[in-house]
Amino acid sequence: MSATIIDGKKIAAEVLAGLSEELGALRERGAVPGLATVLVGDDPASATYVRNKHRKARELGLFSVEHVLPAATPSGALLELIDQLNADPRIDGILVQLPLPAHLDPLPVVTRIDPLKDVDGQHPVNAQMLAAGQPRLVPCTPAGCLHLLDAVGVALEGARAVVIGRSGLVGRPLAQLLLARHCTVTQCHSRTRDLAEEVGRGDVVAAAIGKPGLVRGSWLKPGAVVIDVGTSRGEDGKLVGDVEFAAAVERAAAITPVPGGVGPMTIAMLMANTVRAARLRRQP
Ligand code: GUN
């Protein structure tokens, strides 16, 4: 067996095409959704992610503003910028790129964002709504994973889903989204005793832990659907996922490649959340 390769680029392009139509309708009413990002420090990977988000926002015809602050920015200055963006009528979505430098606690920072402008779904109110089964603005990467599963027609109801990772950006919200879709969810993490055994039970396996090749192809249940959220740099500088791809392709029914799987969906979902936030603010 050789797995279907889930084409994230193509599926993301379809999402963006749908948004483009919706934006046309909004523009006729004089509304141009606006996205602001805040990057603190000069981590090159984060800078690339943010640059790609803005490139896509502009291509789509959104208003977009990029704020880059020095690594030593005190928390007061960051909170002040967030207050300004909360009050700026041109801005519908605010994203603070994570991780922040070590001296900045992310929780008070994301909590300062107006929850209706929280296009990254990191505000505790939005996290709580998701946990309560009433998703409003959902973190972009897990939303993208769900969209990929739906796009390839995976039957989620009653399926065993294994999520590896428990970060606030991906693992936790992804488990919540799968639970809301009636999966039986197992959340694994760095202390899980027998990861191979847990993975072996999954009809859907989503890996979001950032360790290249951690999930061995031989662990997978034959016919599993695999979503690989990992993006690490290999020794040759190329992007690699958390799943041992060559072996996994031989056992899985479908799998996302890295790159070209989940990555493009994260950006597409950020655009979708920005348009959604623009609508939420105009019709509360
Ligand atoms: N760092 C890596 N991915 C993301 C993301 O989706 N949102 C934010 N805010 N930071 C990230």
mmCIF file of C-alpha atoms and ligand atoms in Angstrom:
data_model
loop_
_atom_site.group_PDB
_atom_site.id
_atom_site.type_symbol
_atom_site.label_atom_id
_atom_site.label_comp_id
_atom_site.label_asym_id
_atom_site.label_seq_id
_atom_site.Cartn_x
_atom_site.Cartn_y
_atom_site.Cartn_z
ATOM 1 C CA MET A 1 0.000 0.000 0.000
ATOM 2 C CA SER A 2 1.116 3.520 -0.624
ATOM 3 C CA ALA A 3 -0.638 6.354 1.150
ATOM 4 C CA THR A 4 -2.473 9.210 -0.500
ATOM 5 C CA ILE A 5 -0.351 12.309 -0.025
ATOM 6 C CA ILE A 6 -2.573 15.057 1.346
ATOM 7 C CA ASP A 7 -1.849 18.148 -0.719
ATOM 8 C CA GLY A 8 -1.966 21.011 1.784
ATOM 9 C CA LYS A 9 -0.925 23.566 -0.822
ATOM 10 C CA LYS A 10 -3.856 22.743 -3.066
ATOM 11 C CA ILE A 11 -6.387 22.575 -0.217
ATOM 12 C CA ALA A 12 -5.087 25.871 1.205
ATOM 13 C CA ALA A 13 -5.407 27.472 -2.238
ATOM 14 C CA GLU A 14 -9.066 26.387 -2.339
ATOM 15 C CA VAL A 15 -9.693 27.954 1.089
ATOM 16 C CA LEU A 16 -8.041 31.182 -0.060
ATOM 17 C CA ALA A 17 -10.080 31.245 -3.271
ATOM 18 C CA GLY A 18 -13.274 30.992 -1.197
ATOM 19 C CA LEU A 19 -12.065 33.818 1.045
ATOM 20 C CA SER A 20 -11.263 35.950 -1.951
ATOM 21 C CA GLU A 21 -14.929 35.835 -2.999
ATOM 22 C CA GLU A 22 -16.069 36.659 0.517
ATOM 23 C CA LEU A 23 -13.648 39.577 0.645
ATOM 24 C CA GLY A 24 -15.036 40.923 -2.612
ATOM 25 C CA ALA A 25 -18.497 41.044 -1.028
ATOM 26 C CA LEU A 26 -17.124 42.754 2.114
ATOM 27 C CA ARG A 27 -15.226 45.295 0.014
ATOM 28 C CA GLU A 28 -18.428 46.269 -1.774
ATOM 29 C CA ARG A 29 -19.705 47.305 1.641
ATOM 30 C CA GLY A 30 -16.523 49.325 2.221
ATOM 31 C CA ALA A 31 -14.974 46.849 4.658
ATOM 32 C CA VAL A 32 -11.362 45.688 4.273
ATOM 33 C CA PRO A 33 -10.346 43.260 7.044
ATOM 34 C CA GLY A 34 -7.048 44.164 8.695
ATOM 35 C CA LEU A 35 -4.387 41.955 10.280
ATOM 36 C CA ALA A 36 -1.645 43.118 12.647
ATOM 37 C CA THR A 37 1.235 40.918 13.710
ATOM 38 C CA VAL A 38 3.681 41.531 16.526
ATOM 39 C CA LEU A 39 7.102 39.911 16.461
ATOM 40 C CA VAL A 40 9.403 40.436 19.429
ATOM 41 C CA GLY A 41 13.062 39.698 18.785
ATOM 42 C CA ASP A 42 14.898 38.463 15.726
ATOM 43 C CA ASP A 43 14.444 34.693 15.649
ATOM 44 C CA PRO A 44 14.927 33.937 11.939
ATOM 45 C CA ALA A 45 12.293 31.153 11.756
ATOM 46 C CA SER A 46 9.664 33.365 13.406
ATOM 47 C CA ALA A 47 10.570 36.252 11.096
ATOM 48 C CA THR A 48 10.055 33.973 8.069
ATOM 49 C CA TYR A 49 6.670 32.755 9.353
ATOM 50 C CA VAL A 50 5.492 36.314 9.925
ATOM 51 C CA ARG A 51 6.743 37.471 6.520
ATOM 52 C CA ASN A 52 4.818 34.646 4.822
ATOM 53 C CA LYS A 53 1.636 35.570 6.701
ATOM 54 C CA HIS A 54 1.860 39.159 5.465
ATOM 55 C CA ARG A 55 2.685 38.163 1.910
ATOM 56 C CA LYS A 56 -0.476 36.061 1.806
ATOM 57 C CA ALA A 57 -2.575 38.749 3.509
ATOM 58 C CA ARG A 58 -1.532 41.322 0.913
ATOM 59 C CA GLU A 59 -2.035 38.930 -1.999
ATOM 60 C CA LEU A 60 -5.555 38.409 -0.744
ATOM 61 C CA GLY A 61 -6.189 42.156 -0.441
ATOM 62 C CA LEU A 62 -6.292 42.423 3.344
ATOM 63 C CA PHE A 63 -4.948 45.474 5.146
ATOM 64 C CA SER A 64 -1.888 44.269 7.037
ATOM 65 C CA VAL A 65 0.568 45.829 9.466
ATOM 66 C CA GLU A 66 3.741 44.275 10.789
ATOM 67 C CA HIS A 67 5.208 45.365 14.143
ATOM 68 C CA VAL A 68 8.723 44.205 14.983
ATOM 69 C CA LEU A 69 10.006 45.009 18.467
ATOM 70 C CA PRO A 70 13.521 44.518 19.877
ATOM 71 C CA ALA A 71 14.166 41.319 21.857
ATOM 72 C CA ALA A 72 14.640 43.340 25.076
ATOM 73 C CA THR A 73 11.211 45.034 24.860
ATOM 74 C CA PRO A 74 9.714 45.340 28.357
ATOM 75 C CA SER A 75 6.270 43.843 28.880
ATOM 76 C CA GLY A 76 4.734 47.301 29.461
ATOM 77 C CA ALA A 77 5.672 48.456 25.963
ATOM 78 C CA LEU A 78 4.288 45.281 24.399
ATOM 79 C CA LEU A 79 1.008 45.614 26.304
ATOM 80 C CA GLU A 80 0.775 49.251 25.227
ATOM 81 C CA LEU A 81 1.115 48.265 21.568
ATOM 82 C CA ILE A 82 -1.621 45.654 22.018
ATOM 83 C CA ASP A 83 -3.882 48.322 23.564
ATOM 84 C CA GLN A 84 -3.298 50.520 20.513
ATOM 85 C CA LEU A 85 -4.115 47.681 18.136
ATOM 86 C CA ASN A 86 -7.231 46.784 20.148
ATOM 87 C CA ALA A 87 -8.404 50.394 19.702
ATOM 88 C CA ASP A 88 -7.454 50.680 16.006
ATOM 89 C CA PRO A 89 -10.600 50.392 13.864
ATOM 90 C CA ARG A 90 -8.571 49.274 10.804
ATOM 91 C CA ILE A 91 -7.387 46.158 12.655
ATOM 92 C CA ASP A 92 -9.643 43.100 12.944
ATOM 93 C CA GLY A 93 -7.038 40.502 13.849
ATOM 94 C CA ILE A 94 -3.998 40.622 16.137
ATOM 95 C CA LEU A 95 -1.375 37.887 16.226
ATOM 96 C CA VAL A 96 1.582 37.918 18.620
ATOM 97 C CA GLN A 97 4.139 35.513 17.189
ATOM 98 C CA LEU A 98 5.225 32.867 19.685
ATOM 99 C CA PRO A 99 7.508 31.959 21.342
ATOM 100 C CA LEU A 100 8.224 35.294 23.019
ATOM 101 C CA PRO A 101 11.682 36.011 24.460
ATOM 102 C CA ALA A 102 12.170 34.307 27.851
ATOM 103 C CA HIS A 103 11.576 37.455 29.968
ATOM 104 C CA LEU A 104 8.040 37.869 28.569
ATOM 105 C CA ASP A 105 5.263 35.685 29.982
ATOM 106 C CA PRO A 106 2.923 34.924 27.053
ATOM 107 C CA LEU A 107 -0.252 34.549 29.142
ATOM 108 C CA PRO A 108 -0.746 38.211 30.188
ATOM 109 C CA VAL A 109 0.234 39.226 26.649
ATOM 110 C CA VAL A 110 -2.368 37.110 24.828
ATOM 111 C CA THR A 111 -4.915 37.908 27.547
ATOM 112 C CA ARG A 112 -4.523 41.622 26.729
ATOM 113 C CA ILE A 113 -5.714 41.067 23.126
ATOM 114 C CA ASP A 114 -9.384 41.889 22.538
ATOM 115 C CA PRO A 115 -10.882 38.347 22.371
ATOM 116 C CA LEU A 116 -12.812 39.344 19.238
ATOM 117 C CA LYS A 117 -9.512 40.282 17.534
ATOM 118 C CA ASP A 118 -7.700 37.134 18.733
ATOM 119 C CA VAL A 119 -7.189 35.476 15.330
ATOM 120 C CA ASP A 120 -4.662 33.092 16.871
ATOM 121 C CA GLY A 121 -7.241 31.703 19.311
ATOM 122 C CA GLN A 122 -4.848 32.095 22.236
ATOM 123 C CA HIS A 123 -6.964 34.279 24.539
ATOM 124 C CA PRO A 124 -8.239 32.263 27.547
ATOM 125 C CA VAL A 125 -11.837 33.170 26.654
ATOM 126 C CA ASN A 126 -11.459 31.668 23.175
ATOM 127 C CA ALA A 127 -9.605 28.618 24.555
ATOM 128 C CA GLN A 128 -12.436 28.136 27.048
ATOM 129 C CA MET A 129 -15.083 28.424 24.357
ATOM 130 C CA LEU A 130 -13.303 25.714 22.382
ATOM 131 C CA ALA A 131 -12.992 23.526 25.491
ATOM 132 C CA ALA A 132 -16.717 24.028 26.134
ATOM 133 C CA GLY A 133 -17.497 22.780 22.635
ATOM 134 C CA GLN A 134 -18.456 26.253 21.316
ATOM 135 C CA PRO A 135 -15.491 27.180 19.117
ATOM 136 C CA ARG A 136 -15.323 30.842 18.035
ATOM 137 C CA LEU A 137 -11.806 31.906 16.992
ATOM 138 C CA VAL A 138 -9.800 28.664 16.875
ATOM 139 C CA PRO A 139 -5.960 28.431 16.717
ATOM 140 C CA CYS A 140 -4.904 28.345 13.065
ATOM 141 C CA THR A 141 -2.759 25.207 12.866
ATOM 142 C CA PRO A 142 -5.250 22.830 14.519
ATOM 143 C CA ALA A 143 -8.085 24.381 12.513
ATOM 144 C CA GLY A 144 -6.009 23.645 9.407
ATOM 145 C CA CYS A 145 -5.479 20.018 10.494
ATOM 146 C CA LEU A 146 -9.253 19.530 10.822
ATOM 147 C CA HIS A 147 -9.813 21.117 7.442
ATOM 148 C CA LEU A 148 -7.321 18.692 5.855
ATOM 149 C CA LEU A 149 -9.055 15.689 7.463
ATOM 150 C CA ASP A 150 -12.400 16.922 6.157
ATOM 151 C CA ALA A 151 -11.006 17.697 2.716
ATOM 152 C CA VAL A 152 -9.875 14.092 2.267
ATOM 153 C CA GLY A 153 -13.138 12.768 3.685
ATOM 154 C CA VAL A 154 -11.901 11.065 6.858
ATOM 155 C CA ALA A 155 -14.814 9.737 8.941
ATOM 156 C CA LEU A 156 -14.051 11.196 12.371
ATOM 157 C CA GLU A 157 -17.085 10.182 14.376
ATOM 158 C CA GLY A 158 -16.115 7.330 16.697
ATOM 159 C CA ALA A 159 -12.573 7.148 15.303
ATOM 160 C CA ARG A 160 -9.612 6.760 17.663
ATOM 161 C CA ALA A 161 -7.465 9.876 17.362
ATOM 162 C CA VAL A 162 -3.996 10.056 18.869
ATOM 163 C CA VAL A 163 -2.587 13.557 19.308
ATOM 164 C CA ILE A 164 1.099 13.795 20.169
ATOM 165 C CA GLY A 165 1.901 17.119 21.838
ATOM 166 C CA ARG A 166 0.051 19.322 24.309
ATOM 167 C CA SER A 167 1.035 22.874 23.412
ATOM 168 C CA GLY A 168 -1.507 25.668 23.585
ATOM 169 C CA LEU A 169 -0.908 26.472 19.923
ATOM 170 C CA VAL A 170 -1.464 22.986 18.514
ATOM 171 C CA GLY A 171 -1.763 19.816 20.640
ATOM 172 C CA ARG A 172 -4.379 20.905 23.179
ATOM 173 C CA PRO A 173 -6.728 22.725 20.806
ATOM 174 C CA LEU A 174 -6.386 19.952 18.209
ATOM 175 C CA ALA A 175 -7.467 17.358 20.785
ATOM 176 C CA GLN A 176 -10.470 19.564 21.639
ATOM 177 C CA LEU A 177 -11.450 19.936 17.995
ATOM 178 C CA LEU A 178 -11.252 16.178 17.425
ATOM 179 C CA LEU A 179 -13.291 15.571 20.571
ATOM 180 C CA ALA A 180 -15.919 18.031 19.312
ATOM 181 C CA ARG A 181 -16.075 15.886 16.160
ATOM 182 C CA HIS A 182 -16.767 12.798 18.299
ATOM 183 C CA CYS A 183 -13.361 11.139 18.079
ATOM 184 C CA THR A 184 -12.084 9.099 21.021
ATOM 185 C CA VAL A 185 -9.006 11.171 21.735
ATOM 186 C CA THR A 186 -5.756 10.130 23.383
ATOM 187 C CA GLN A 187 -3.368 12.986 24.130
ATOM 188 C CA CYS A 188 0.260 11.901 24.238
ATOM 189 C CA HIS A 189 3.282 13.975 25.236
ATOM 190 C CA SER A 190 6.934 13.755 26.216
ATOM 191 C CA ARG A 191 6.158 11.709 29.336
ATOM 192 C CA THR A 192 3.878 9.181 27.660
ATOM 193 C CA ARG A 193 5.134 5.763 28.736
ATOM 194 C CA ASP A 194 4.658 3.738 25.571
ATOM 195 C CA LEU A 195 4.168 6.037 22.619
ATOM 196 C CA ALA A 196 4.425 3.210 20.073
ATOM 197 C CA GLU A 197 1.548 1.383 21.701
ATOM 198 C CA GLU A 198 -0.653 4.498 21.813
ATOM 199 C CA VAL A 199 0.122 5.420 18.198
ATOM 200 C CA GLY A 200 -0.638 1.854 17.111
ATOM 201 C CA ARG A 201 -4.263 2.274 18.171
ATOM 202 C CA GLY A 202 -4.873 5.473 16.220
ATOM 203 C CA ASP A 203 -7.150 5.646 13.207
ATOM 204 C CA VAL A 204 -5.964 9.255 13.033
ATOM 205 C CA VAL A 205 -2.499 10.179 14.288
ATOM 206 C CA ALA A 206 -1.481 13.828 14.602
ATOM 207 C CA ALA A 207 2.088 14.583 15.609
ATOM 208 C CA ALA A 208 2.939 18.051 16.924
ATOM 209 C CA ILE A 209 5.975 17.700 19.125
ATOM 210 C CA GLY A 210 8.859 18.979 17.009
ATOM 211 C CA LYS A 211 11.130 15.903 17.079
ATOM 212 C CA PRO A 212 12.200 14.774 13.600
ATOM 213 C CA GLY A 213 11.161 11.212 12.800
ATOM 214 C CA LEU A 214 9.876 10.513 16.338
ATOM 215 C CA VAL A 215 6.854 8.597 15.052
ATOM 216 C CA ARG A 216 8.075 5.451 13.322
ATOM 217 C CA GLY A 217 6.196 4.198 10.307
ATOM 218 C CA SER A 218 6.139 0.696 11.779
ATOM 219 C CA TRP A 219 4.124 1.946 14.808
ATOM 220 C CA LEU A 220 1.146 2.947 12.688
ATOM 221 C CA LYS A 221 -2.007 0.926 12.417
ATOM 222 C CA PRO A 222 -2.306 -0.045 8.733
ATOM 223 C CA GLY A 223 -4.717 2.370 7.081
ATOM 224 C CA ALA A 224 -4.231 5.185 9.613
ATOM 225 C CA VAL A 225 -4.475 8.813 8.518
ATOM 226 C CA VAL A 226 -1.420 10.794 9.557
ATOM 227 C CA ILE A 227 -1.199 14.542 10.097
ATOM 228 C CA ASP A 228 2.368 15.717 10.617
ATOM 229 C CA VAL A 229 2.584 19.159 12.214
ATOM 230 C CA GLY A 230 6.320 18.972 12.931
ATOM 231 C CA THR A 231 8.600 21.478 11.234
ATOM 232 C CA SER A 232 12.191 20.980 12.252
ATOM 233 C CA ARG A 233 15.309 21.658 10.216
ATOM 234 C CA GLY A 234 17.225 18.512 9.234
ATOM 235 C CA GLU A 235 21.029 18.403 9.107
ATOM 236 C CA ASP A 236 20.869 19.469 5.463
ATOM 237 C CA GLY A 237 18.722 22.496 6.398
ATOM 238 C CA LYS A 238 15.577 20.995 4.878
ATOM 239 C CA LEU A 239 12.257 21.016 6.725
ATOM 240 C CA VAL A 240 11.356 17.669 8.289
ATOM 241 C CA GLY A 241 8.297 16.485 10.183
ATOM 242 C CA ASP A 242 7.767 14.398 13.311
ATOM 243 C CA VAL A 243 6.873 11.275 11.330
ATOM 244 C CA GLU A 244 9.273 8.894 9.606
ATOM 245 C CA PHE A 245 7.736 9.669 6.252
ATOM 246 C CA ALA A 246 9.151 6.966 3.920
ATOM 247 C CA ALA A 247 8.057 4.122 6.222
ATOM 248 C CA ALA A 248 4.759 5.772 7.145
ATOM 249 C CA VAL A 249 3.745 6.088 3.488
ATOM 250 C CA GLU A 250 3.871 2.292 3.251
ATOM 251 C CA ARG A 251 1.389 1.772 6.105
ATOM 252 C CA ALA A 252 -0.878 4.813 6.217
ATOM 253 C CA ALA A 253 -3.973 5.404 4.093
ATOM 254 C CA ALA A 254 -3.175 9.104 3.842
ATOM 255 C CA ILE A 255 -0.438 11.379 5.141
ATOM 256 C CA THR A 256 0.545 15.045 5.035
ATOM 257 C CA PRO A 257 4.009 15.795 3.658
ATOM 258 C CA VAL A 258 6.450 18.247 5.260
ATOM 259 C CA PRO A 259 6.662 20.779 3.742
ATOM 260 C CA GLY A 260 3.433 21.224 1.792
ATOM 261 C CA GLY A 261 0.987 19.664 4.252
ATOM 262 C CA VAL A 262 -0.115 21.494 7.392
ATOM 263 C CA GLY A 263 2.094 24.590 6.871
ATOM 264 C CA PRO A 264 0.097 26.213 4.053
ATOM 265 C CA MET A 265 -3.121 25.515 5.973
ATOM 266 C CA THR A 266 -1.935 27.494 9.014
ATOM 267 C CA ILE A 267 -1.643 30.624 6.890
ATOM 268 C CA ALA A 268 -4.954 29.981 5.098
ATOM 269 C CA MET A 269 -6.717 29.574 8.452
ATOM 270 C CA LEU A 270 -5.162 32.802 9.748
ATOM 271 C CA MET A 271 -6.653 34.588 6.747
ATOM 272 C CA ALA A 272 -10.002 32.856 7.367
ATOM 273 C CA ASN A 273 -9.915 33.870 11.050
ATOM 274 C CA THR A 274 -9.151 37.474 10.104
ATOM 275 C CA VAL A 275 -12.162 37.597 7.778
ATOM 276 C CA ARG A 276 -14.251 35.908 10.466
ATOM 277 C CA ALA A 277 -13.084 38.413 13.088
ATOM 278 C CA ALA A 278 -13.979 41.264 10.729
ATOM 279 C CA ARG A 279 -17.491 39.862 10.474
ATOM 280 C CA LEU A 280 -17.739 39.190 14.230
ATOM 281 C CA ARG A 281 -16.850 42.807 15.024
ATOM 282 C CA ARG A 282 -19.328 44.185 12.516
ATOM 283 C CA GLN A 283 -22.213 42.026 13.671
ATOM 284 C CA PRO A 284 -21.507 41.175 17.311
HETATM 285 N N1 GUN B 1 4.646 30.160 16.190
HETATM 286 C C1 GUN B 1 4.569 29.072 15.390
HETATM 287 N N2 GUN B 1 3.319 28.936 14.919
HETATM 288 C C2 GUN B 1 2.593 29.947 15.424
HETATM 289 C C3 GUN B 1 1.226 30.332 15.305
HETATM 290 O O1 GUN B 1 0.405 29.702 14.630
HETATM 291 N N3 GUN B 1 0.876 31.430 15.994
HETATM 292 C C4 GUN B 1 1.757 32.141 16.753
HETATM 293 N N4 GUN B 1 1.300 33.208 17.396
HETATM 294 N N5 GUN B 1 3.010 31.808 16.890
HETATM 295 C C5 GUN B 1 3.422 30.717 16.219
#
